[in-house]
Short mmCIF file of C-alpha atoms and ligand atoms in Angstrom, two decimals:
data_model
loop_
_atom_site.label_atom_id
_atom_site.label_comp_id
_atom_site.label_asym_id
_atom_site.label_seq_id
_atom_site.Cartn_x
_atom_site.Cartn_y
_atom_site.Cartn_z
CA MET A 1 7.53 14.83 13.25
CA ARG A 2 10.68 14.28 14.40
CA THR A 3 12.95 11.52 11.18
CA PRO A 4 15.04 9.26 14.10
CA LYS A 5 18.68 10.82 14.45
CA LYS A 6 20.10 6.59 13.49
CA VAL A 7 17.67 6.54 10.68
CA LEU A 8 19.22 9.82 9.03
CA SER A 9 22.77 9.51 9.50
CA LEU A 10 22.55 5.53 8.10
CA LEU A 11 21.19 7.22 5.38
CA GLU A 12 24.06 10.08 5.09
CA HIS A 13 26.49 7.42 5.53
CA GLU A 14 25.34 5.01 3.11
CA ASP A 15 26.05 5.19 -0.56
CA LYS A 16 23.69 2.11 -2.06
CA PHE A 17 20.62 1.48 -0.58
CA LEU A 18 18.17 -0.85 -2.40
CA ILE A 19 13.95 0.19 -1.40
CA VAL A 20 11.34 -2.65 -1.88
CA THR A 21 7.69 -2.43 -0.95
CA HIS A 22 4.89 -5.08 -0.42
CA ILE A 23 3.69 -6.98 -2.37
CA ASN A 24 0.70 -5.21 -4.90
CA PRO A 25 2.26 -2.35 -4.49
CA ASP A 26 -0.15 0.92 -3.89
CA GLY A 27 -0.49 4.65 -4.01
CA ASP A 28 1.95 5.14 -0.30
CA ALA A 29 4.08 2.00 -0.99
CA ILE A 30 4.89 3.14 -5.03
CA GLY A 31 5.16 6.97 -4.29
CA SER A 32 7.70 6.62 -1.05
CA ALA A 33 9.65 4.42 -2.73
CA LEU A 34 9.95 7.11 -5.44
CA ALA A 35 10.23 10.10 -3.36
CA LEU A 36 12.93 8.22 -1.54
CA SER A 37 14.71 6.78 -4.46
CA LEU A 38 15.00 10.53 -6.55
CA ALA A 39 16.05 12.53 -2.76
CA LEU A 40 19.16 9.54 -2.12
CA GLU A 41 20.59 10.45 -5.35
CA SER A 42 19.99 13.99 -5.59
CA MET A 43 22.36 13.85 -3.11
CA GLY A 44 24.92 11.40 -4.80
CA LYS A 45 24.31 7.92 -3.92
CA GLU A 46 22.64 4.71 -5.37
CA THR A 47 18.91 3.38 -5.42
CA PHE A 48 17.37 0.05 -6.60
CA VAL A 49 13.81 -0.07 -6.73
CA TYR A 50 12.38 -3.43 -6.76
CA ASP A 51 8.87 -4.38 -5.77
CA ARG A 52 7.81 -7.82 -7.29
CA ASP A 53 4.62 -7.00 -8.47
CA PRO A 54 4.21 -4.17 -11.14
CA VAL A 55 3.06 -1.11 -10.16
CA PRO A 56 0.03 -1.10 -11.63
CA ARG A 57 -1.18 1.20 -14.96
CA PHE A 58 -2.89 4.10 -13.64
CA TYR A 59 0.67 4.68 -11.23
CA GLU A 60 2.35 5.47 -13.65
CA PHE A 61 1.68 8.88 -13.89
CA LEU A 62 4.23 8.98 -11.24
CA PRO A 63 7.27 10.63 -11.84
CA GLY A 64 10.39 7.92 -11.90
CA HIS A 65 8.13 4.56 -12.42
CA ASN A 66 10.49 2.92 -14.29
CA ARG A 67 12.96 2.74 -12.12
CA PHE A 68 10.73 -0.56 -10.88
CA ARG A 69 13.13 -3.62 -11.27
CA PRO A 70 11.31 -7.02 -10.57
CA ASP A 71 15.58 -8.90 -10.90
CA LEU A 72 15.94 -8.64 -7.56
CA LYS A 73 19.08 -11.11 -8.45
CA ASN A 74 21.07 -8.67 -10.15
CA ILE A 75 20.38 -6.72 -7.74
CA LEU A 76 22.05 -8.59 -4.59
CA PRO A 77 25.51 -9.01 -5.83
CA VAL A 78 26.05 -5.25 -5.28
CA ASP A 79 24.84 -5.68 -2.17
CA PRO A 80 23.04 -2.22 -0.85
CA MET A 81 21.57 -1.37 2.94
CA LEU A 82 17.81 -2.96 2.35
CA ILE A 83 15.27 -0.01 2.87
CA LEU A 84 12.25 -1.85 3.08
CA LEU A 85 8.75 0.33 2.17
CA ASP A 86 5.36 0.61 3.67
CA CYS A 87 5.74 -2.82 4.74
CA ASN A 88 7.65 -3.96 8.18
CA SER A 89 8.41 -7.95 7.22
CA PRO A 90 10.17 -9.19 4.52
CA ALA A 91 7.66 -12.45 3.48
CA ARG A 92 4.63 -8.95 3.15
CA ALA A 93 7.50 -7.99 0.49
CA ALA A 94 8.69 -11.24 -0.76
CA ILE A 95 11.62 -11.35 0.08
CA ASP A 96 11.89 -13.61 3.16
CA GLU A 97 14.25 -15.73 1.41
CA TYR A 98 17.61 -13.12 1.07
CA ASP A 99 19.66 -11.92 3.44
CA PHE A 100 20.91 -8.82 3.80
CA ARG A 101 23.54 -7.14 5.45
CA TYR A 102 21.95 -4.06 7.23
CA SER A 103 17.84 -3.25 7.47
CA LEU A 104 16.46 0.00 7.78
CA VAL A 105 12.24 -1.22 7.99
CA ILE A 106 10.06 2.66 7.15
CA ASP A 107 6.46 1.73 7.94
CA HIS A 108 2.98 3.36 9.70
CA HIS A 109 0.96 -0.38 10.36
CA GLU A 110 -0.44 -1.91 12.72
CA THR A 111 0.88 -5.24 12.88
CA GLU A 112 4.06 -5.55 13.50
CA THR A 113 7.11 -8.14 13.16
CA ASP A 114 10.79 -7.81 15.23
CA PHE A 115 12.36 -7.61 11.22
CA GLY A 116 14.62 -4.63 10.75
CA ASP A 117 17.76 -3.27 12.51
CA THR A 118 16.91 0.49 12.59
CA ARG A 119 12.87 0.43 13.11
CA TRP A 120 10.81 3.33 12.50
CA ILE A 121 7.85 2.31 12.57
CA LYS A 122 4.72 5.22 12.32
CA GLN A 123 1.47 3.15 13.66
CA GLU A 124 -0.21 7.00 13.84
CA ALA A 125 1.95 8.40 10.41
CA ALA A 126 -1.18 8.76 7.86
CA ALA A 127 0.48 7.69 5.64
CA THR A 128 4.13 6.14 4.62
CA GLY A 129 4.63 9.06 2.30
CA LEU A 130 4.38 11.57 4.85
CA MET A 131 6.98 10.44 6.64
CA ILE A 132 9.17 9.80 3.95
CA TYR A 133 8.42 13.95 3.57
CA PHE A 134 10.23 15.15 7.00
CA LEU A 135 12.43 12.10 6.54
CA ILE A 136 13.60 14.53 3.43
CA LYS A 137 12.93 17.77 5.00
CA SER A 138 15.67 16.67 7.17
CA LEU A 139 17.94 15.46 4.78
CA GLY A 140 19.01 18.59 4.11
CA VAL A 141 17.06 18.17 0.00
CA THR A 142 14.93 20.38 -1.41
CA MET A 143 11.79 19.03 -2.90
CA THR A 144 11.39 18.67 -6.05
CA LYS A 145 8.22 18.79 -8.27
CA ASP A 146 8.68 14.93 -8.65
CA MET A 147 9.09 14.34 -5.42
CA ALA A 148 6.20 15.99 -4.62
CA VAL A 149 4.38 14.36 -7.01
CA ASN A 150 4.74 10.71 -5.08
CA LEU A 151 5.00 12.04 -1.95
CA TYR A 152 1.21 14.20 -2.42
CA THR A 153 -0.31 10.64 -4.53
CA ALA A 154 1.46 8.65 -0.78
CA ILE A 155 -0.91 10.99 1.11
CA SER A 156 -3.94 10.89 -1.52
CA VAL A 157 -4.53 7.59 -1.29
CA ASP A 158 -3.73 6.60 2.49
CA THR A 159 -5.72 9.14 3.33
CA GLY A 160 -8.84 8.12 0.85
CA THR A 161 -7.74 11.70 -0.55
CA PHE A 162 -8.12 13.54 2.58
CA ARG A 163 -11.61 11.71 3.73
CA TYR A 164 -10.18 9.57 6.78
CA SER A 165 -10.17 9.78 10.14
CA ASN A 166 -6.00 9.94 9.66
CA THR A 167 -6.64 13.18 7.76
CA THR A 168 -5.09 15.23 10.37
CA ALA A 169 -3.87 19.71 9.98
CA GLU A 170 -0.35 17.76 9.71
CA VAL A 171 -1.63 16.23 6.98
CA LEU A 172 -3.00 18.86 4.38
CA ARG A 173 -0.38 21.60 5.67
CA VAL A 174 1.96 18.97 4.11
CA SER A 175 -0.01 18.10 1.00
CA ALA A 176 -0.38 21.69 0.88
CA ASP A 177 3.03 22.48 0.78
CA LEU A 178 3.27 19.32 -1.52
CA ILE A 179 1.09 21.28 -3.66
CA GLU A 180 3.67 24.74 -3.86
CA SER A 181 6.35 22.35 -4.47
CA GLY A 182 4.79 21.20 -7.95
CA ALA A 183 2.11 18.78 -6.73
CA GLU A 184 -1.05 19.48 -8.46
CA PRO A 185 -4.11 17.79 -7.18
CA ASN A 186 -6.56 17.98 -9.92
CA ARG A 187 -4.64 16.01 -12.07
CA ILE A 188 -3.52 13.63 -9.49
CA ALA A 189 -7.26 12.87 -8.77
CA ASP A 190 -7.80 12.22 -11.92
CA TYR A 191 -5.36 9.43 -12.61
CA LEU A 192 -6.03 7.85 -9.55
CA TYR A 193 -9.74 8.33 -10.09
CA GLU A 194 -11.40 8.77 -13.19
CA THR A 195 -8.64 7.10 -16.20
CA TRP A 196 -10.88 3.69 -15.39
CA ASP A 197 -10.29 0.94 -18.80
CA MET A 198 -14.00 -0.06 -19.71
CA LYS A 199 -12.41 -3.02 -18.39
CA ARG A 200 -11.65 -2.31 -16.02
CA PHE A 201 -15.57 -0.65 -15.01
CA HIS A 202 -16.75 -3.74 -16.67
CA LEU A 203 -15.07 -5.89 -14.05
CA PHE A 204 -16.99 -3.76 -10.87
CA VAL A 205 -19.61 -4.06 -12.02
CA ALA A 206 -19.70 -7.45 -12.01
CA THR A 207 -18.15 -7.57 -8.73
CA LEU A 208 -20.60 -5.63 -7.08
CA ASN A 209 -23.29 -8.10 -8.60
CA THR A 210 -21.47 -10.23 -5.99
CA LEU A 211 -22.77 -8.83 -3.12
CA GLU A 212 -24.10 -10.10 0.21
CA ILE A 213 -24.74 -8.28 3.35
CA LYS A 214 -25.62 -10.59 7.10
CA ASP A 215 -25.97 -8.04 10.10
CA ASP A 216 -23.86 -5.23 9.52
CA MET A 217 -21.04 -6.64 7.25
CA ALA A 218 -20.78 -6.80 2.84
CA MET A 219 -18.97 -8.66 1.03
CA ILE A 220 -18.26 -9.26 -2.82
CA HIS A 221 -16.38 -11.63 -5.04
CA ILE A 222 -14.29 -12.01 -7.69
CA THR A 223 -13.26 -15.63 -8.55
CA LYS A 224 -10.36 -16.07 -11.35
CA GLU A 225 -13.58 -16.66 -14.50
CA MET A 226 -14.13 -13.09 -14.31
CA PHE A 227 -11.04 -11.38 -14.54
CA ARG A 228 -10.11 -13.80 -17.47
CA LYS A 229 -14.46 -12.53 -18.64
CA THR A 230 -13.66 -8.69 -18.49
CA GLY A 231 -9.58 -9.06 -19.46
CA THR A 232 -8.48 -7.94 -16.47
CA ARG A 233 -5.88 -8.11 -13.42
CA ALA A 234 -5.29 -7.74 -9.61
CA GLU A 235 -4.11 -4.12 -10.35
CA ASP A 236 -7.77 -3.71 -11.42
CA THR A 237 -9.41 -3.87 -8.52
CA GLU A 238 -8.15 -0.93 -5.88
CA ASN A 239 -10.42 0.50 -4.32
CA PHE A 240 -13.43 -2.02 -4.52
CA ALA A 241 -13.27 -3.22 -1.29
CA ASN A 242 -14.13 0.74 -0.01
CA PHE A 243 -17.18 0.92 -2.23
CA PRO A 244 -19.55 -1.58 -0.16
CA ARG A 245 -18.83 0.46 2.86
CA VAL A 246 -20.68 3.45 1.30
CA ILE A 247 -23.81 2.07 3.26
CA ARG A 248 -24.64 3.46 6.16
CA SER A 249 -24.90 0.37 8.27
CA VAL A 250 -21.81 -1.42 7.07
CA LYS A 251 -19.58 -1.79 9.56
CA ILE A 252 -16.81 -3.79 7.93
CA SER A 253 -16.33 -4.36 3.51
CA ALA A 254 -15.22 -7.10 2.96
CA LEU A 255 -13.18 -8.31 -1.05
CA LEU A 256 -12.73 -11.76 -1.87
CA ARG A 257 -10.97 -12.35 -4.77
CA GLU A 258 -9.36 -16.12 -6.11
CA LEU A 259 -5.92 -16.68 -6.65
CA GLY A 260 -5.46 -20.14 -7.64
CA ASN A 261 -4.07 -23.51 -5.77
CA GLY A 262 -7.17 -23.12 -3.91
CA GLU A 263 -6.47 -19.56 -2.11
CA TRP A 264 -8.34 -16.17 -1.05
CA LYS A 265 -7.03 -12.92 -0.57
CA VAL A 266 -9.67 -10.97 1.79
CA SER A 267 -8.60 -7.64 2.10
CA LEU A 268 -11.11 -5.59 4.65
CA ARG A 269 -12.10 -2.34 5.17
CA SER A 270 -14.13 -0.87 8.16
CA ARG A 271 -16.09 1.56 10.04
CA GLY A 272 -15.11 4.03 13.01
CA ASP A 273 -13.87 1.75 16.11
CA VAL A 274 -14.33 -1.57 14.42
CA ASN A 275 -10.78 -3.59 13.84
CA VAL A 276 -10.57 -5.04 10.66
CA ALA A 277 -6.26 -5.80 11.79
CA ARG A 278 -7.47 -8.23 14.76
CA VAL A 279 -9.66 -9.70 11.98
CA ALA A 280 -6.58 -9.75 10.06
CA GLU A 281 -4.36 -11.07 11.71
CA LEU A 282 -6.49 -13.89 12.98
CA PHE A 283 -5.44 -15.31 9.63
CA GLY A 284 -1.95 -14.17 9.20
CA GLY A 285 -2.82 -11.42 8.13
CA GLY A 286 -2.82 -7.17 9.35
CA GLY A 287 -3.36 -4.35 8.47
CA HIS A 288 -4.58 -0.50 10.39
CA ARG A 289 -7.71 -0.22 12.26
CA ASN A 290 -10.26 0.70 9.03
CA ALA A 291 -8.23 -0.79 6.30
CA ALA A 292 -6.49 -4.78 6.43
CA GLY A 293 -5.70 -7.90 4.66
CA TYR A 294 -4.76 -11.65 4.29
CA LYS A 295 -4.94 -15.03 2.73
CA MET A 296 -6.78 -17.69 2.95
CA ARG A 297 -6.59 -21.20 1.57
CA ALA A 298 -10.00 -22.74 1.74
CA GLU A 299 -13.15 -22.63 -0.63
CA LEU A 300 -15.27 -19.56 -1.01
CA GLY A 301 -18.13 -20.33 1.21
CA SER A 302 -15.17 -21.16 3.97
CA VAL A 303 -13.76 -18.71 3.80
CA LYS A 304 -17.07 -16.51 3.76
CA GLU A 305 -18.26 -18.22 7.10
CA ALA A 306 -14.41 -18.15 8.88
CA LEU A 307 -14.76 -14.70 7.78
CA ARG A 308 -18.30 -13.85 9.48
CA LYS A 309 -17.51 -16.02 12.94
CA ALA A 310 -14.22 -13.73 12.83
CA SER A 311 -16.13 -10.27 13.00
CA LYS A 312 -18.62 -11.29 15.09
CA LYS A 313 -16.17 -10.81 17.97
CA PHE A 314 -15.07 -7.47 16.34
CA SER A 315 -18.13 -5.40 15.74
P1 5GP B 401 -5.17 -3.52 0.64
O1 5GP B 401 -6.53 -5.26 0.43
O2 5GP B 401 -5.89 -2.66 -0.42
O3 5GP B 401 -4.88 -5.32 0.17
O4 5GP B 401 -4.53 -3.78 1.90
C1 5GP B 401 -4.90 -2.87 2.69
C2 5GP B 401 -4.39 -2.93 3.86
O5 5GP B 401 -4.30 -4.53 4.60
C3 5GP B 401 -3.12 -2.73 4.00
O6 5GP B 401 -1.56 -1.60 4.14
C4 5GP B 401 -2.01 -3.32 4.08
O7 5GP B 401 -1.31 -3.32 3.56
C5 5GP B 401 -2.70 -4.35 4.93
N1 5GP B 401 -2.20 -5.75 3.97
C6 5GP B 401 -3.53 -6.49 3.03
N2 5GP B 401 -2.66 -7.63 3.01
C7 5GP B 401 -1.80 -7.72 4.44
C8 5GP B 401 -1.47 -8.55 4.10
O8 5GP B 401 -1.40 -10.03 3.94
N3 5GP B 401 -0.95 -9.36 5.22
C9 5GP B 401 -0.27 -7.92 6.49
N4 5GP B 401 0.26 -7.99 7.60
N5 5GP B 401 -0.81 -6.69 5.12
C10 5GP B 401 -1.67 -6.46 4.95
MN1 MN B 402 0.66 2.76 3.12
#
């Protein structure tokens, strides 16, 4: 993968960067942001890392996770250049009410907007972390262990730890190089998949008990009451949407999560050629072919009904 010259020259010539990623950040968003921040700082640049939502507890093993700041308003007067990562619209990052002197977008999502003064969007990239790996190499920055752990985690999360169709030879070569730079696959996989709190597991059991399967579509949901009863939060639901897809006959799996004020967050996962980004776009959301999402304001029954109808067109 080649990093565009324009992207490199921007990073070389600017001094202050505000690195922002999408709301409810996942491992690719967090790992990419931290690795880029570490790399730019090693070049003597100043970086600020922002996300509207906190880093989920199970990502607190990522080196530099405390770089994320919640106080965007204090950073803006410094007038940094914006780097928007792992998403391509300011709305996805909840920064749409602000103006930026200059913006660079680095992303790999199928659903695109035209935001950004310079845009590097590679839909075929398995993870934003993979793009950041090539960017760091092109900048001539030494890959430290801390950067490697962040990037290996980013790539790991977006490839389902090397199981999804985006797991290419290049992904494995890059990951092997990150291991040589200090990332430990077993330790990272343990943090990602085997460190649940008991309460998260209770929420998971309750969520699986809501399973409804019709035709080749599976739905599970989580109400605010279920969060309250188990003492959990939205971040505890990462990966839940994937589970019903383990059933061989299921082509689309959906997790509906109650947000409050009558709104639901829908997370979609699909098998093979079924493109759920297209389904999510019908509702104003987006994502990738096999993982996408959107929000909808309606009763749970209506959200499910609308989703069933829309999905029929694509499966
Ligand atoms: P998740 O369901 O895990 O939140 O997200 C799955 C994928 O869909 C991620 O790549 C995420 O960035 C994307 N996605 C989720 N919700 C939305 C949304 O509301 N809008 C857009 N454009 N993408 C979304
Ligand atoms: Mn990603």
